[in-house]
XYZ file of C-alpha atoms in Angstrom:
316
model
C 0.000 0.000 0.000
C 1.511 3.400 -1.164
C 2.118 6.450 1.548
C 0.702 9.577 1.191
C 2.466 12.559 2.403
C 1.121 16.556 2.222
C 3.268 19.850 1.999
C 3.326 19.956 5.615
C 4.588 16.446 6.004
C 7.104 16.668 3.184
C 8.862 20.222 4.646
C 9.056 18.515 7.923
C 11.398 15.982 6.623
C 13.523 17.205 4.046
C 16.283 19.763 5.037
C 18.547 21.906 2.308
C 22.007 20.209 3.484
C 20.287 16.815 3.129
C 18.798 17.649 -0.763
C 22.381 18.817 -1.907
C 23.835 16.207 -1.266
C 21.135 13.816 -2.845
C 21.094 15.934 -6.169
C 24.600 15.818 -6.650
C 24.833 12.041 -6.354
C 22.230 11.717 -8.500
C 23.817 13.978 -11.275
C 26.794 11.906 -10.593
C 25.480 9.089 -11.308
C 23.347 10.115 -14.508
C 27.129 11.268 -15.611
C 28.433 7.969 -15.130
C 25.010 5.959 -17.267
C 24.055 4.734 -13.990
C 20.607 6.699 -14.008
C 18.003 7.530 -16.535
C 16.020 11.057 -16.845
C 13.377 11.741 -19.471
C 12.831 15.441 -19.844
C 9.391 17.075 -19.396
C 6.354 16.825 -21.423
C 3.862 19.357 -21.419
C -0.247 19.343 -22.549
C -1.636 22.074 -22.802
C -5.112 23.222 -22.883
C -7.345 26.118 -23.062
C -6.836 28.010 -19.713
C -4.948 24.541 -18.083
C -1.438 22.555 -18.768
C -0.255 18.997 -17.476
C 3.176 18.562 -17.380
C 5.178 15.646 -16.682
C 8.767 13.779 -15.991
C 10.332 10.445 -15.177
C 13.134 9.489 -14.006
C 15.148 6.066 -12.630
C 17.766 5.333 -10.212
C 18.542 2.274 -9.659
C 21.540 2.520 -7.157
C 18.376 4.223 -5.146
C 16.226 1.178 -6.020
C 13.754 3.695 -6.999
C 11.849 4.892 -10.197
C 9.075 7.817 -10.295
C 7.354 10.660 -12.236
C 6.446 13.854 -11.215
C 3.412 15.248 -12.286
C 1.827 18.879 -12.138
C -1.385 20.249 -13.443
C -0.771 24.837 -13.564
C -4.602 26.654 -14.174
C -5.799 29.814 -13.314
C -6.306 28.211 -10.167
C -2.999 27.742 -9.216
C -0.363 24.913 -9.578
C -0.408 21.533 -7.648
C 2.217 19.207 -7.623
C 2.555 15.568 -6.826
C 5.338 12.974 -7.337
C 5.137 9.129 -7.436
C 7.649 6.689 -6.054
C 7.790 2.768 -7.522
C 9.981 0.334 -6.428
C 12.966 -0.378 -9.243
C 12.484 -4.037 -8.932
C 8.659 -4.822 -7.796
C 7.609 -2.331 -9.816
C 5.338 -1.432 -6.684
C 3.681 2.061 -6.338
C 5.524 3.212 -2.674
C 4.252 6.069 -2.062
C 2.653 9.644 -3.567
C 3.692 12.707 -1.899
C 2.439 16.780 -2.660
C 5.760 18.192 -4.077
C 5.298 22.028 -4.555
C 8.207 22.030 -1.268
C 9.919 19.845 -2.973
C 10.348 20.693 -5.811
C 11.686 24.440 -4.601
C 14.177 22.555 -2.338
C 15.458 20.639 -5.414
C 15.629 23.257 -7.659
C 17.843 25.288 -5.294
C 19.824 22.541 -4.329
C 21.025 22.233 -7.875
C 22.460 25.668 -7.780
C 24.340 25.463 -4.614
C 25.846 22.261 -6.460
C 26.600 24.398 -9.283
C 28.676 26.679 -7.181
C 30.310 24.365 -5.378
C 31.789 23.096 -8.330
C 31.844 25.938 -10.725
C 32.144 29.302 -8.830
C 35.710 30.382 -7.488
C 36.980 28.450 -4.209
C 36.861 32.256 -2.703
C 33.493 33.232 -3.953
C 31.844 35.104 -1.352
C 29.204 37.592 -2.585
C 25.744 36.790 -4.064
C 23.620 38.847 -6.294
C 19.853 37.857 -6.857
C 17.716 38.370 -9.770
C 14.119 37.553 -7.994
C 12.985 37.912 -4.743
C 9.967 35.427 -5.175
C 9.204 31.791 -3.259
C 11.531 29.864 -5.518
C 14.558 32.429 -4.883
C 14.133 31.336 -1.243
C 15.665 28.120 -1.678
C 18.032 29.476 -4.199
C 19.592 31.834 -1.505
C 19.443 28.860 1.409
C 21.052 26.625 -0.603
C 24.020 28.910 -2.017
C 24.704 30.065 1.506
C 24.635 26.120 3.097
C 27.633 25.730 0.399
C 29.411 29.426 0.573
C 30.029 31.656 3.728
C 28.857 34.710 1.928
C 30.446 38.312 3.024
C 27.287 40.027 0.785
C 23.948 39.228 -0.457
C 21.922 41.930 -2.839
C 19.137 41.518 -4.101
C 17.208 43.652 -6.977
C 13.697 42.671 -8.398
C 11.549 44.912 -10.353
C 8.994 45.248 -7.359
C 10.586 47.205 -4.036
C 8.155 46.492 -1.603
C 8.652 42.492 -2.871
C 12.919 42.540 -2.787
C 12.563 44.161 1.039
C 9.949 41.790 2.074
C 12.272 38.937 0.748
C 14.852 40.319 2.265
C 14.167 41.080 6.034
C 12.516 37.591 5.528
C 15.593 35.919 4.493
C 18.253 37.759 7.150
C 15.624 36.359 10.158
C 15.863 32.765 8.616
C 19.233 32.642 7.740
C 20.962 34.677 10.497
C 22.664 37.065 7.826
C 22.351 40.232 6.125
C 20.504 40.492 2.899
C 20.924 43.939 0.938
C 18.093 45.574 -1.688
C 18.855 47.602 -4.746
C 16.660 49.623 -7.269
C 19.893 49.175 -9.434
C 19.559 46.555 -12.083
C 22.861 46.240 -12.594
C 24.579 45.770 -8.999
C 24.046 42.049 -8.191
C 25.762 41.767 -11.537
C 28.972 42.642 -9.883
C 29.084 39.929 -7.423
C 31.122 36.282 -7.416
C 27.876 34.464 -7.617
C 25.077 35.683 -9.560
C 21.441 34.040 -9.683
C 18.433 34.635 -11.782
C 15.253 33.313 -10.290
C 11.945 35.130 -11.776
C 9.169 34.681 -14.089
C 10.703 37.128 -16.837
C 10.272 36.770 -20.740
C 13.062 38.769 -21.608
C 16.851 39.013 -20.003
C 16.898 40.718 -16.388
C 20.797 40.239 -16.843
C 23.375 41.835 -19.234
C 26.233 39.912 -19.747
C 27.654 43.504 -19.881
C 27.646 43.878 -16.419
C 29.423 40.659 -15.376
C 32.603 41.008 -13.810
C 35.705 38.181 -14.456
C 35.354 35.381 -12.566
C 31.374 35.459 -12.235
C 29.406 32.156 -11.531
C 26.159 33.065 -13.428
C 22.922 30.769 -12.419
C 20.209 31.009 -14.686
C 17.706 29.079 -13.061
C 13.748 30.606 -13.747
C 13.199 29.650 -17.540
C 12.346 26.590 -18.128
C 10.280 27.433 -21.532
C 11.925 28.225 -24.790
C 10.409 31.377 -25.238
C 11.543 32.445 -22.021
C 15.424 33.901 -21.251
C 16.787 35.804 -18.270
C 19.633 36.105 -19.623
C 20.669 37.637 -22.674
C 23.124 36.240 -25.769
C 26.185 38.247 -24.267
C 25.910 36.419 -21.086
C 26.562 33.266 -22.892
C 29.019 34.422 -25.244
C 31.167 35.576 -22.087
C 30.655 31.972 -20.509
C 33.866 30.149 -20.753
C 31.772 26.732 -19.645
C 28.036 26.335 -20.613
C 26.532 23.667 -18.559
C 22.627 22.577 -17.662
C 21.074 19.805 -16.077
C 20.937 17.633 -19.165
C 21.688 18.057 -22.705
C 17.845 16.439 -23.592
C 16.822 20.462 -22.434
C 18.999 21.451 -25.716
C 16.178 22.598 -28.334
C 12.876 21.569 -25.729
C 13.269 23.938 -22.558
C 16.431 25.596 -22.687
C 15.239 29.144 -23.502
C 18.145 31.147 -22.066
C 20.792 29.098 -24.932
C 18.152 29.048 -27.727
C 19.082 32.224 -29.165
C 23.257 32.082 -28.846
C 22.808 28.202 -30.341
C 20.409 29.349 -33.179
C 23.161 32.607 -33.939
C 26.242 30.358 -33.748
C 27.778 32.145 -30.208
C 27.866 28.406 -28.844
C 27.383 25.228 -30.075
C 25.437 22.573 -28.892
C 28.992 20.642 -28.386
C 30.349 23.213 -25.657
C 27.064 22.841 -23.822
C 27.915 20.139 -20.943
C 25.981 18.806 -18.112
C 26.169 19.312 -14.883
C 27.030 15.935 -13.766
C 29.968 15.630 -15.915
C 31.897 18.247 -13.626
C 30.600 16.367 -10.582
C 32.155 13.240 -12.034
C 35.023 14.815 -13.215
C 34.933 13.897 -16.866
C 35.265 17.903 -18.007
C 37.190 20.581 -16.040
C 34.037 23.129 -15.663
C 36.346 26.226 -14.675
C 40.104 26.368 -15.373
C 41.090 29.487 -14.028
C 40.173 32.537 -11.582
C 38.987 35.146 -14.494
C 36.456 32.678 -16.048
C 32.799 33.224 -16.249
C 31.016 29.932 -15.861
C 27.503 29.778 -16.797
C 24.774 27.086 -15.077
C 21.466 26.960 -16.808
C 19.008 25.066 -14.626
C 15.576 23.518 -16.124
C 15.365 20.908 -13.413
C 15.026 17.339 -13.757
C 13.152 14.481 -12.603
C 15.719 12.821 -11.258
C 16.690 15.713 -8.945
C 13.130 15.480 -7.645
C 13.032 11.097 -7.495
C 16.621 11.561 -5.200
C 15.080 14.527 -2.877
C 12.075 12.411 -2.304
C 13.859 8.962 -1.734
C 15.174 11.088 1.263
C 11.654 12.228 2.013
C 10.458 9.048 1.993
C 13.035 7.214 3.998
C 12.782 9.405 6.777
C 8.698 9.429 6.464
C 9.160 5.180 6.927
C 11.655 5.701 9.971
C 9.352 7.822 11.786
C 6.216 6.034 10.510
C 4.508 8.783 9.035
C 2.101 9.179 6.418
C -1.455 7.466 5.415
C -1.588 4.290 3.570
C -4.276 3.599 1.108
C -5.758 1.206 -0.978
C -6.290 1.436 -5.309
């Protein structure tokens, strides 16, 4: 009989230190063929969308999907755990939390293996839910000196803001100036925006750029000069190239990169490219998110929910 586990239930047991460390051996092992991700699928209808992904890890002894249906009423997110070898249903779990956790946890991997060893500022892009984790999880892997924040909205980048220093015991600056979080070691874009919030103009040597809120290919935070700066191009997976990669479509289409110097993620993690090779590059992560990032943050979830013998059970 599956487990069924809320929001409330799921937040409870997953921690950011926890879902770092579960994302980056599952990009480690996708790497090294020993995990399979299919990239999302989308239906849309009038006024509605379902989207879906799958992914399997076996070293986990787990396979799932995650599924998510986005109206006018909102979005609502659920994600499915089978056993690798039964093929039994283990458990369904709300994953809105999760997903968030997982999504940030992939950029503080990012920047622990792409931004410079003495990184120590953060600028933000977004001030939103999802930059939340974005900020917990770059801090949980950097002791960061500075964190600014701009986002089109003042009254939203100070609520984020005095938010964030109360949670995370630090100081987190606001700017009305677009191009100050530009000039940090570590920049992150995390909003909703159709067109590039970033200039590549404004990065400084050295940058760690995170482009992590499009996951559409009509959507890009970041524009071509950004990429054409980028000494390393990586994203979750390659599948993304030409399906949700918005942020590369336009340098790929113009011939400022080609698909060949776009690697994955999981390839530095495993060591099989260098990622950055000196101090003055600008490396350049841009994050869709993947199923399997989401199947190895709710293994965790759902080991500790069995420990502490949580959950409902049902019958189908």
């Amino acid at each position: 009989m599956p487990l069924i586990l809320n929001e409330a239930e799921v937040a409870d047991l997953l921690d950011m230190g926890s879902t770092l460390d579960a994302v980056e051996a599952a990009l480690r092992a996708q790497a090294e063929g020993r995990a399979t991700n299919r990239a999302r699928r989308r239906v849309m209808m009038p006024g509605s969308g379902l989207n879906f992904m799958a992914a399997g890890f076996p070293e986990s002894g787990l396979s799932g999907i995650k599924v998510y249906s986005v109206s006018r009423g909102g979005a609502r997110f659920y994600t499915m755990l089978f056993d690798a070898e039964s093929g039994e249903l283990l458990c369904i779990m709300q994953s809105d939390k999760l997903g968030q956790m997982r999504t940030g946890a992939a950029s503080g991997v990012s920047v622990r293996h792409l931004a410079r060893p003495d990184a120590s500022t953060l600028g933000m892009y977004g001030s939103g839910w999802q930059a939340e984790s974005q900020l917990e999880a770059i801090a949980a892997v950097r002791d960061l000196s500075r964190v600014i924040v701009y986002s089109r909205r003042e009254e939203s980048r100070k609520e984020f803001a005095a938010r964030m220093s109360e949670r995370l015991g630090m100081e987190v600056e606001t700017t009305a100036n677009a191009d100050e979080p530009a000039a940090q070691d570590i920049v992150v874009t995390i909003t909703s925006s159709r067109e590039p919030v970033l200039l590549g103009e404004w990065l400084r040597p050295g940058t760690h750029v995170i482009a992590a809120g499009s996951n559409f290919l009509s959507k890009s935070e970041i524009d071509p000069e950004t990429v054409r700066r980028a000494s390393f191009v990586c994203v979750d997976s390659r599948e993304e190239l030409g399906l949700e990669a918005g942020d590369l479509l336009r340098p790929l289409e113009s011939g400022a990169i080609f698909p060949e110097a776009v690697y994955e993620l999981g390839q530095v993690i495993a060591g099989q490219v260098p990622g950055r090779r000196g101090p003055e590059d600008i490396t350049l992560f841009a994050s869709q998110g993947l199923a399997l990032e989401d199947i190895a943050a709710a293994r965790v979830v759902y080991d500790r929910a069995v420990a502490q013998d949580m959950g409902r059970d049902i019958e189908f």
